[in-house]
Coordinates of C-alpha atoms in Angstrom, one line a residue:
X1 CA 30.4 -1.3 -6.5
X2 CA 28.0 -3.1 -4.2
X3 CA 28.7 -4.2 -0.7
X4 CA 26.9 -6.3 2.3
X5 CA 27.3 -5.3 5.8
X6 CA 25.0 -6.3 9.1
X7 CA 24.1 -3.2 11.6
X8 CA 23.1 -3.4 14.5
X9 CA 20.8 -1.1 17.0
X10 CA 18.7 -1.0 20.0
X11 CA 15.4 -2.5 19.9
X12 CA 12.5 -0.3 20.9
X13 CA 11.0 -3.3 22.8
X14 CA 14.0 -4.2 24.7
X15 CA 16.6 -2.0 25.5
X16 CA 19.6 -4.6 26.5
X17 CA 18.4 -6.3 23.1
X18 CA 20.0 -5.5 19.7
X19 CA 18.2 -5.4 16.7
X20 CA 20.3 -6.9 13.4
X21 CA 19.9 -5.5 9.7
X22 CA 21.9 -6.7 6.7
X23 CA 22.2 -3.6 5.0
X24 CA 22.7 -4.4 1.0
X25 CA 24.3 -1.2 -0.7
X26 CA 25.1 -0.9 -4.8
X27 CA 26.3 2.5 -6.6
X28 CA 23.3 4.6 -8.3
X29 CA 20.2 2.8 -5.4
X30 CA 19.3 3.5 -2.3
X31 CA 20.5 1.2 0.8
X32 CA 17.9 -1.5 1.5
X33 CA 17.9 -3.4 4.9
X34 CA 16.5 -6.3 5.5
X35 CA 15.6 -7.1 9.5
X36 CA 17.3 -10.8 10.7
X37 CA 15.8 -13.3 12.9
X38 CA 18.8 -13.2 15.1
X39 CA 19.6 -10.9 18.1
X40 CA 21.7 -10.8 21.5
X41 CA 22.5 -8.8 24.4
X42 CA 23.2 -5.2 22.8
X43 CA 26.5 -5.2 25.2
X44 CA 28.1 -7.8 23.4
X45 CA 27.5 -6.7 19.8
X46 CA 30.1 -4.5 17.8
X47 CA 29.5 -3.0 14.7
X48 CA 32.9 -2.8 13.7
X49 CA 33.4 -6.2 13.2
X50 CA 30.4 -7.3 12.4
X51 CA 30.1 -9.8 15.1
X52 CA 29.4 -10.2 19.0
X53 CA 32.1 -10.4 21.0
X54 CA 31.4 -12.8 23.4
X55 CA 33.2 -15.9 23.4
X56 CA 30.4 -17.9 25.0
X57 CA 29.2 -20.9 22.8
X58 CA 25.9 -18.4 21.8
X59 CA 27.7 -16.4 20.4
X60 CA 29.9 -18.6 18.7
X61 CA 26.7 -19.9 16.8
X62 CA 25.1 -16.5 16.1
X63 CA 28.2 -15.3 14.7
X64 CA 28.8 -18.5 12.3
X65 CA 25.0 -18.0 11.0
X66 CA 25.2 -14.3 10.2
X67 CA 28.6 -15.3 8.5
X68 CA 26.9 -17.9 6.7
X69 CA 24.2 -15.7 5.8
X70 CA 26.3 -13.0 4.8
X71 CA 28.4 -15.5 2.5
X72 CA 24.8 -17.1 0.8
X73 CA 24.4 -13.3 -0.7
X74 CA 27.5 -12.2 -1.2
X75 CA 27.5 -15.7 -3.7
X76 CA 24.4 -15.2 -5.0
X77 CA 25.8 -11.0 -5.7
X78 CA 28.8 -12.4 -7.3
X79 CA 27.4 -15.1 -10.0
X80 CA 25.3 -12.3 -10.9
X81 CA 28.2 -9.4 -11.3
X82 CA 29.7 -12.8 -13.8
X83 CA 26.6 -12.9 -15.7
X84 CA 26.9 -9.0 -16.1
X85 CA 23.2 -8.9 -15.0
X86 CA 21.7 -5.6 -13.9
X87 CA 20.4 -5.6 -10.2
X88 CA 19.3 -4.0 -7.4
X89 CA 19.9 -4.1 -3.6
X90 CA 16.3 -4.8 -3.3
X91 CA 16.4 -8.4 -5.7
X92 CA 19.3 -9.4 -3.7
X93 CA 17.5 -8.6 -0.2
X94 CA 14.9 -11.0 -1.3
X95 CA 16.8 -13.5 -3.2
X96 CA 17.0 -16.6 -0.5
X97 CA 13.0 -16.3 0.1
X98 CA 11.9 -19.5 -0.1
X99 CA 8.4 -19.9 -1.7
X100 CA 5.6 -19.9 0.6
X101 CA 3.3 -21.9 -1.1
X102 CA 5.4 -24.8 -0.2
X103 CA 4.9 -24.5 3.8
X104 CA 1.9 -26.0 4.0
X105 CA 2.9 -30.0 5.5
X106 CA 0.3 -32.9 4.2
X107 CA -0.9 -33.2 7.6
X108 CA -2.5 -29.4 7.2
X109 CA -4.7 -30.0 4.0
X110 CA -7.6 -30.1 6.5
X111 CA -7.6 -27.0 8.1
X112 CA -10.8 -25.0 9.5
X113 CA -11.9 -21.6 7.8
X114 CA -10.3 -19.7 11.0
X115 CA -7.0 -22.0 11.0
X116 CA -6.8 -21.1 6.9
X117 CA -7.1 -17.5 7.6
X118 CA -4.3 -17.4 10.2
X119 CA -2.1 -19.0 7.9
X120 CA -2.7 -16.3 4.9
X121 CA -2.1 -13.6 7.3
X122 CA 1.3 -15.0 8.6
X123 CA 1.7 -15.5 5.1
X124 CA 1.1 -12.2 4.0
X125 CA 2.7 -11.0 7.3
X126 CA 5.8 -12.3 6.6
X127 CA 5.5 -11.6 2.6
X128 CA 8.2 -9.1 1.0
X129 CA 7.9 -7.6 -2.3
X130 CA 10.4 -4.2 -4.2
X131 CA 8.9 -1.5 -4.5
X132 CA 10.3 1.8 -6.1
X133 CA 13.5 -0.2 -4.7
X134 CA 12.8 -0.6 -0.8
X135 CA 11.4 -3.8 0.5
X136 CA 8.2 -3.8 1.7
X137 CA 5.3 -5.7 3.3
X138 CA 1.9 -6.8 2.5
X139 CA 0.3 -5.7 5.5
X140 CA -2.8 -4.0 3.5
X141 CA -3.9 -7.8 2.7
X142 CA -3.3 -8.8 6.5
X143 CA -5.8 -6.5 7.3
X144 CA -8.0 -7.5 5.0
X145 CA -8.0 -11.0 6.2
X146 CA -8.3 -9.6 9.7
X147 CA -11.7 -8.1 8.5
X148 CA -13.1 -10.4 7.4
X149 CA -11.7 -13.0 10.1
X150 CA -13.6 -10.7 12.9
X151 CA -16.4 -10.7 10.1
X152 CA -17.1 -14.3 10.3
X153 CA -16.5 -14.8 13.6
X154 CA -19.2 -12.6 14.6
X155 CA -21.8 -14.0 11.9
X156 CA -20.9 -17.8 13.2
X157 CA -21.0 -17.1 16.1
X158 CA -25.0 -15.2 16.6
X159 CA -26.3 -17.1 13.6
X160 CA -25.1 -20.7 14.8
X161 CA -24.2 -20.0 18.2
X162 CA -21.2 -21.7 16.9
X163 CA -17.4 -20.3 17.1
X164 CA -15.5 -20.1 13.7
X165 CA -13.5 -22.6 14.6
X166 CA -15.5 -25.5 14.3
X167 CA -16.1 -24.5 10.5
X168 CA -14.6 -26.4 8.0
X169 CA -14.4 -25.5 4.3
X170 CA -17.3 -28.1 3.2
X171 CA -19.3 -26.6 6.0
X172 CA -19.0 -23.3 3.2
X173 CA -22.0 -24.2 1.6
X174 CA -24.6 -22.0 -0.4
X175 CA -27.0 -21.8 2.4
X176 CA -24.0 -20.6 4.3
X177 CA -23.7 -17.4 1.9
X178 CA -27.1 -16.8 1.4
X179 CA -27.6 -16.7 5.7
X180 CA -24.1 -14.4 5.5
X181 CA -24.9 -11.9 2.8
X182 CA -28.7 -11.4 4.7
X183 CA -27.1 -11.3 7.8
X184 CA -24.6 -8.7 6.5
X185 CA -27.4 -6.7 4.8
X186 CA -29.5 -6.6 8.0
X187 CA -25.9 -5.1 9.7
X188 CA -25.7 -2.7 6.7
X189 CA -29.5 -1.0 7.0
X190 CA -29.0 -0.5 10.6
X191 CA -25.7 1.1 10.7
X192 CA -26.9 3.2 6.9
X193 CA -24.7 1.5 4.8
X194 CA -24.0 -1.6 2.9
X195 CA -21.5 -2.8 5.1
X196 CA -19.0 -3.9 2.8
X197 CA -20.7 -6.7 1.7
X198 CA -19.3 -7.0 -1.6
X199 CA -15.5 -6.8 -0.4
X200 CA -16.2 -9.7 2.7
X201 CA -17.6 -11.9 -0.6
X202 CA -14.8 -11.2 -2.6
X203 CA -12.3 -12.0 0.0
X204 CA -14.0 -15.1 1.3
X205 CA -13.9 -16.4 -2.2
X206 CA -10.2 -15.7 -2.6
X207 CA -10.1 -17.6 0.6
X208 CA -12.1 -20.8 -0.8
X209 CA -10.1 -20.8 -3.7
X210 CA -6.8 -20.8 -1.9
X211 CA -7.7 -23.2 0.0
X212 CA -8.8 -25.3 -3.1
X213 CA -5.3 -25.2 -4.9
X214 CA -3.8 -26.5 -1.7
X215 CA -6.3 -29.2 -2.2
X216 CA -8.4 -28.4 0.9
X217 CA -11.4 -30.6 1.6
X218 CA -14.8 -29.5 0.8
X219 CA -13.1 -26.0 -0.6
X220 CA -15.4 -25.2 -3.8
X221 CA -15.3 -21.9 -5.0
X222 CA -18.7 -22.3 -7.6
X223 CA -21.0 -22.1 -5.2
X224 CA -20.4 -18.2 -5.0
X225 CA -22.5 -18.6 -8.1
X226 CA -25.6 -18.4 -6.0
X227 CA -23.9 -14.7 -4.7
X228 CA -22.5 -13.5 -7.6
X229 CA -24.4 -10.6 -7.9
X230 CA -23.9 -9.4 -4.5
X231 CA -20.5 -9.4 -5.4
X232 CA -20.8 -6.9 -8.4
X233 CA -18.9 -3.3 -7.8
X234 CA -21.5 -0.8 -7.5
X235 CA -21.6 1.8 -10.3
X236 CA -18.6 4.3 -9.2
X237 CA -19.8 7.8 -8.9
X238 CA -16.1 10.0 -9.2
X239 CA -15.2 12.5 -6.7
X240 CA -14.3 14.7 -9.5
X241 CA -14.4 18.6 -9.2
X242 CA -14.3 21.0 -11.7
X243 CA -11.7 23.5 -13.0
X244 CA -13.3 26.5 -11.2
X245 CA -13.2 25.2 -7.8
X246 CA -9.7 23.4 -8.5
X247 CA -8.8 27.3 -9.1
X248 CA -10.8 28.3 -5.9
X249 CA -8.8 26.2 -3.8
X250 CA -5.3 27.3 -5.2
X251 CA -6.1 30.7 -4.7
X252 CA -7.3 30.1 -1.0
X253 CA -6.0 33.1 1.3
X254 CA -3.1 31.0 3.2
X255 CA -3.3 33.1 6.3
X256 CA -6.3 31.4 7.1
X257 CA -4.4 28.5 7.6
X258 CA -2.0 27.2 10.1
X259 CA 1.8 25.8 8.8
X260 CA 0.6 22.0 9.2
X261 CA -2.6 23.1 6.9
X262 CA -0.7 24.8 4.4
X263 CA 1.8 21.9 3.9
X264 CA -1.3 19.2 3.6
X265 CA -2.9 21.4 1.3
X266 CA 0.2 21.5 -1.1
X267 CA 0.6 17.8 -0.4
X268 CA -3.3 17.8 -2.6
X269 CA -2.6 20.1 -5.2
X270 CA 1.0 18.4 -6.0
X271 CA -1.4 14.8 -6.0
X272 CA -3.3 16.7 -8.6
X273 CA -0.5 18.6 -10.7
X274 CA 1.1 14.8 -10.8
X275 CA -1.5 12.5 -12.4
X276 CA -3.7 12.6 -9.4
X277 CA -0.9 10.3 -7.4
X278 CA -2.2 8.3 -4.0
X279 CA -1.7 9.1 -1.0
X280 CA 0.8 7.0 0.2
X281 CA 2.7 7.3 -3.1
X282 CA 3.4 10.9 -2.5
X283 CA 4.1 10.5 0.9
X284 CA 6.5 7.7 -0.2
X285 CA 8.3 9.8 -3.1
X286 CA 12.0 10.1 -2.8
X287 CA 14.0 12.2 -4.9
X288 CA 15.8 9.0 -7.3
X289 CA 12.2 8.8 -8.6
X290 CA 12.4 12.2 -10.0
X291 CA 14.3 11.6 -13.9
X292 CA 14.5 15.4 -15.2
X293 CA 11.0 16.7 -16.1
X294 CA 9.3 13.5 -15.1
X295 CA 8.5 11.4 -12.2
X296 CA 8.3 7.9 -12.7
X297 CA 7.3 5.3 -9.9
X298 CA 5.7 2.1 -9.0
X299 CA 2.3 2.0 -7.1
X300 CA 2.3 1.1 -4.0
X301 CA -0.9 -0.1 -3.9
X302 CA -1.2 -1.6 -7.2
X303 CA 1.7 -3.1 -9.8
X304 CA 1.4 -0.1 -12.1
X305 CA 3.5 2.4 -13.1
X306 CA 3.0 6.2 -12.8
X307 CA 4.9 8.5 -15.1
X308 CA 3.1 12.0 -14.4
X309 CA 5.1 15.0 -16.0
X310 CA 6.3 18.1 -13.5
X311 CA 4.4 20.8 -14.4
X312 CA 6.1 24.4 -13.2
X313 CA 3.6 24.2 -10.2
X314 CA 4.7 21.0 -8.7
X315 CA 8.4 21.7 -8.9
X316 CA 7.8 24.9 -7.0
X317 CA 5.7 22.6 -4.4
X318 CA 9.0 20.4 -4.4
X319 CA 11.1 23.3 -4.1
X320 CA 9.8 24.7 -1.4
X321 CA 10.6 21.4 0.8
X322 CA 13.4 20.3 -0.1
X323 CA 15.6 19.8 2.4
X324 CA 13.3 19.0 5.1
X325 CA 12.4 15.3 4.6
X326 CA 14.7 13.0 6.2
X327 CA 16.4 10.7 4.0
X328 CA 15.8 10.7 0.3
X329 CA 12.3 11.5 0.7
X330 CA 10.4 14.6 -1.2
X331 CA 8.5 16.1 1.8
X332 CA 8.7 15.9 5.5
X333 CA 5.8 13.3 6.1
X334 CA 8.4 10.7 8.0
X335 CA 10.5 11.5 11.1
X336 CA 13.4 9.5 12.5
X337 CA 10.8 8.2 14.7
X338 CA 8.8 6.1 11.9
X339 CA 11.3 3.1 12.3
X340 CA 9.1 0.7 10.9
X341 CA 6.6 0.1 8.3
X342 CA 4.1 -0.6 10.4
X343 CA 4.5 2.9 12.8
X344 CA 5.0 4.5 8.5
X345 CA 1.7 3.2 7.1
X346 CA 0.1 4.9 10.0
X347 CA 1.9 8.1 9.5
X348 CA 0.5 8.2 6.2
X349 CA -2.9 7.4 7.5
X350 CA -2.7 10.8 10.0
X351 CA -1.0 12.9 7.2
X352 CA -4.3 11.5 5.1
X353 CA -6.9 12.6 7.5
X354 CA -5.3 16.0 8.3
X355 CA -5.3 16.5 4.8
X356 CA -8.9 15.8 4.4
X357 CA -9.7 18.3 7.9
X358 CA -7.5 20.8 5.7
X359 CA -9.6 20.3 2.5
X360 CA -12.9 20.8 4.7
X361 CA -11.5 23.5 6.2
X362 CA -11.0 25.2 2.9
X363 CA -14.3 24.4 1.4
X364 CA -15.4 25.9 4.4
X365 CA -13.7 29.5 3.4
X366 CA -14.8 29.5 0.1
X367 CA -18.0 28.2 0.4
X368 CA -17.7 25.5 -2.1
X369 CA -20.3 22.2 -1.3
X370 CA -18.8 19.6 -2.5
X371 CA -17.2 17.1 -0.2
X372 CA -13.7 17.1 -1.7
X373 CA -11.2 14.7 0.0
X374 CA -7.3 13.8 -1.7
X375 CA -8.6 11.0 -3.9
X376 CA -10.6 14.0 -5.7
X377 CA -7.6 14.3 -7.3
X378 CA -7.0 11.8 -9.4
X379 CA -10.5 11.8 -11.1
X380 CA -10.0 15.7 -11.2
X381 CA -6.8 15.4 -13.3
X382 CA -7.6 13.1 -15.6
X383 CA -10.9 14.5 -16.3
X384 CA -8.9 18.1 -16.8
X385 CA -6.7 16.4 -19.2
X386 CA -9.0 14.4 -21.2
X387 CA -11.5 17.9 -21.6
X388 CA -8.5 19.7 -22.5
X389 CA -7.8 17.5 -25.4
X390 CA -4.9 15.4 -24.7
X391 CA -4.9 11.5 -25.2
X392 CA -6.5 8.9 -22.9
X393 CA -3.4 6.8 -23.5
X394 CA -0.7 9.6 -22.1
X395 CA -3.3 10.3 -19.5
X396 CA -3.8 7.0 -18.2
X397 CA 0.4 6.3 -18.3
X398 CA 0.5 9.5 -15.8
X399 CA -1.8 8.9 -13.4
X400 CA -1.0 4.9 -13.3
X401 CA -3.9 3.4 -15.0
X402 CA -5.4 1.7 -18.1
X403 CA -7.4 3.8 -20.4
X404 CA -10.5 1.8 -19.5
X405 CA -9.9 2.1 -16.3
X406 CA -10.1 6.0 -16.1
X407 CA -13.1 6.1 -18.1
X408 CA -14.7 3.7 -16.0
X409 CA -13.8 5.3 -12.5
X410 CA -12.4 8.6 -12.7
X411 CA -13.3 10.6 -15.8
X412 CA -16.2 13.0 -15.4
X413 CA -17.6 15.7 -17.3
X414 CA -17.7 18.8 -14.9
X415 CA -18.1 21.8 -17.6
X416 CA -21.8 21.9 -18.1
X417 CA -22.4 25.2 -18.5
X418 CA -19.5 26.0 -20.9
X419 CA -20.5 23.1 -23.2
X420 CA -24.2 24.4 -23.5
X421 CA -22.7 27.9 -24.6
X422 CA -20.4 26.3 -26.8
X423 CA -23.3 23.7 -28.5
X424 CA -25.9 27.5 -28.6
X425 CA -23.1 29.2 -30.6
X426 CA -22.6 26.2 -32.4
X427 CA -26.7 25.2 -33.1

C-alpha cells in the first residue's frame, strides 16, 4: 500500500506563508517528503483537500500544478506496482529530477573560475540523493566549494590585485599553481599548520576538470602535474587507543558527570561497540536500521555500507534511550525544532563538540594523555578486532570500509608491552 498526499505548514520565515511537502508513504518505510517550489497565503490553504481554497485565478493555477504534479508520481508509482518492481518512497521522491548536467545553455561554455564555482554549488545545493531511505542534500560539497571559493578570492585578489572574477579557466595556468600552493604555504607557517593545501588542490582540480567535460575554454586538468605532489595525503597517523584506556573510560565514575555528559559519552562508546560508526551516522540511526542482532546502514558520508553486530553493550546503550528520540530515531540528538537539514547538520556538529568537551573531560579524571576525540573510535575498534583475531574482511564490512582501507588509516598496534612478554616467553 503506498500513497501520495501534499501537507502543508507554516513557514518559519513567513508566518502568513505556507510551506508545501508532498509526503510519499509505502507499507514497511518511513514517510519521505519532498519540499515544493509552490506556496500561498497560509489562510487559504486546507489540508483536507489538498488544495487552496481561494477561487482567485492564483489559486486556480497553483492548484492545477500541484495536481499535475501529484498525477506525474502517482503514474510513475503505478507503472512500477505493474512491473512488480520493488521501491521505495525515497526513488519515487526523486524520480522526476531532471539531470543537472544538462543545465548548462551553449552560451555558458565560457564561464569565469568564480561564475563555475557558483554554478557547482547551486548544483550541489539543489542536489538530492537516498540515504538509509530519507532524501537528503549535498550540502558537505557546497561547503567545500565555498572554501575554496573564499580561498581563491583572497589569493587573486593580494597576489594580482585582481578579483576572481576576471579569471578565466585558461588564466589556470602552472605558474598560477605554483604562486597558489607558495602563497598557501606562506599562510600555513604563520598560522602552524599546512593550511589545507592539499584539499584546496584537490578541489580546484575537480573544478578544472568539470569544467573540461562541459567543454570549458582553456579548462586543462594536466597541468596539476607540476603540483602533484602537494596534492599527496600525508601519511595518516590513527587516533587509535588501546584496550586499557578504552576500559578506563567505561569504567569512569558517572557522578562526575552531568546528564548531557553522560549521554555524549554513551553516544562514543556505542560508536565504538558498533564498528567505530561516524558521527553523524549515529546521530542519524533510526530504529528500521536495526535487523535483529545487526545494524545495517548506508554512510552518510561515503556510499558504503556498515553492517556492525550489537554487542550486549550497545543494546543496553539503546535500551536505555529508547523512547526519547522523536521520530524513528535511536537517541534524542534531534528535537521538533531541527526542521531542516540544514538547522540538523548543525545539531550534529554541537552534539560532536560536546562529545569531544565530554571525552576531555574524562581524560581529565583519569589522567589518561592522549587526546582522544569520537573518530578515536573507529581506528580503536578495528584495531581491537583485528589483535583479537578476527578477519580483516568481517572487520572492514562492520565498520564500512575496504580491508585496505583500515590498514591504511585506522589499524594500529597499541599492545606493546603484552607482545614483548608474549615474544620473551616465546624466545
Amino acid at each position: 500500500m503506498y500513497s501520495i498526499n501534499i501537507k502543508g505548514k507554516v513557514t518559519s520565515k513567513d508566518k502568513k506563508l505556507v510551506k508545501l511537502e508532498m509526503i510519499f508513504f509505502q507499507t514497511g518505510y518511513n514517510r519521505v517528503s519532498k519540499v515544493l517550489n509552490i506556496t500561498g497565503p497560509i489562510k487559504d490553504w486546507d489540508n483536507a483537500s489538498q488544495s487552496f481554497i481561494s477561487k482567485s485565478s492564483d489559486a486556480i493555477k497553483k492548484n492545477k500544478m500541484l495536481l499535475d504534479l501529484k498525477l506525474k508520481y502517482q503514474k510513475i508509482a503505478e507503472e512500477w506496482e505493474e512491473e512488480g518492481r520493488k521501491w521505495s518512497p525515497a526513488e519515487l521522491a526523486l524520480s522526476l529530477d531532471k539531470k543537472k548536467g544538462k543545465e548548462m545553455k551553449e552560451e555558458d561554455r565560457s564561464l569565469s573560475v568564480s561564475q563555475m564555482i557558483d554554478y557547482l554549488i547551486k548544483k550541489f545545493s539543489e542536489k538530492e540523493k537516498e540515504k538509509n531511505g530519507k532524501i537528503v542534500k549535498s550540502l558537505a560539497s557546497v561547503k567545500d566549494y565555498k572554501i575554496i571559493k573564499r580561498a581563491l578570492e583572497e589569493f587573486t585578489q593580494k597576489k594580482y590585485n585582481k578579483p576572481l572574477s576576471v579569471f578565466y579557466f585558461s588564466d589556470i595556468t602552472k605558474q598560477f599553481l605554483l604562486d597558489f600552493v607558495l602563497y598557501t604555504q606562506k599562510k600555513g607557517i604563520a598560522n602552524g599548520n599546512k593550511a589545507g593545501l592539499n584539499q584546496k588542490l584537490r578541489k580546484l582540480r575537480a573544478i578544472v576538470n568539470y569544467a573540461k567535460g562541459l567543454n570549458m575554454h582553456g579548462a586543462d586538468p594536466e597541468i596539476f602535474g607540476c603540483v602533484e605532489d602537494k596534492m599527496k595525503w600525508h601519511k595518516f597517523e590513527p587516533r587509535t587507543v588501546s584496550k586499557r584506556v578504552i576500559q578506563l573510560i567505561e569504567n569512569v565514575d558517572r557522578s562526575l558527570l552531568t546528564p548531557k555528559e553522560e549521554f555524549c559519552l554513551d553516544l562514543f562508546l556505542f560508536s565504538y561497540y558498533t564498528g567505530g560508526m561516524a558521527n553523524v551516522d549515529v546521530c542519524h540511526l533510526t530504529y528500521n536500521m536495526i535487523q535483529g542482532n545487526q545494524v545495517i546502514y548506508e554512510r552518510m558520508k561515503f556510499p558504503k555500507i556498515g553492517k556492525p553486530l550489537l554487542i550486549e553493550k550497545s543494546k543496553l546503550i539503546i535500551e536505555k534511550y529508547e523512547g526519547q528520540g522523536i521520530d524513528n530515531y535511536v537517541f534524542p540528538v534531534f528535537t521538533k525544532k531541527h526542521t531542516t537539514e540544514a538547522k540538523m547538520r548543525n545539531r550534529v556538529i554541537q552534539i560532536s563538540n560536546r562529545v569531544s568537551k565530554t571525552l576531555t573531560k574524562v581524560c581529565n579524571i583519569l589522567d589518561i594523555k592522549e587526546n582522544i576525540t569520537w573518530y578515536s573510535a573507529r581506528g580503536t575498534f578495528i584495531s581491537r578486532m583485528v589483535d583479537a583475531g578476527c578477519s580483516p574482511a568481517v572487520t572492514a564490512e562492520q565498520a564500512g570500509n575496504s580491508v585496505a582501507v583500515i590498514f591504511k588509516h585506522y589499524y594500529k598496534f597499541t599492545e606493546g608491552e603484552t607482545l614483548l612478554t608474549k615474544m620473551n616467553s616465546v624466545f
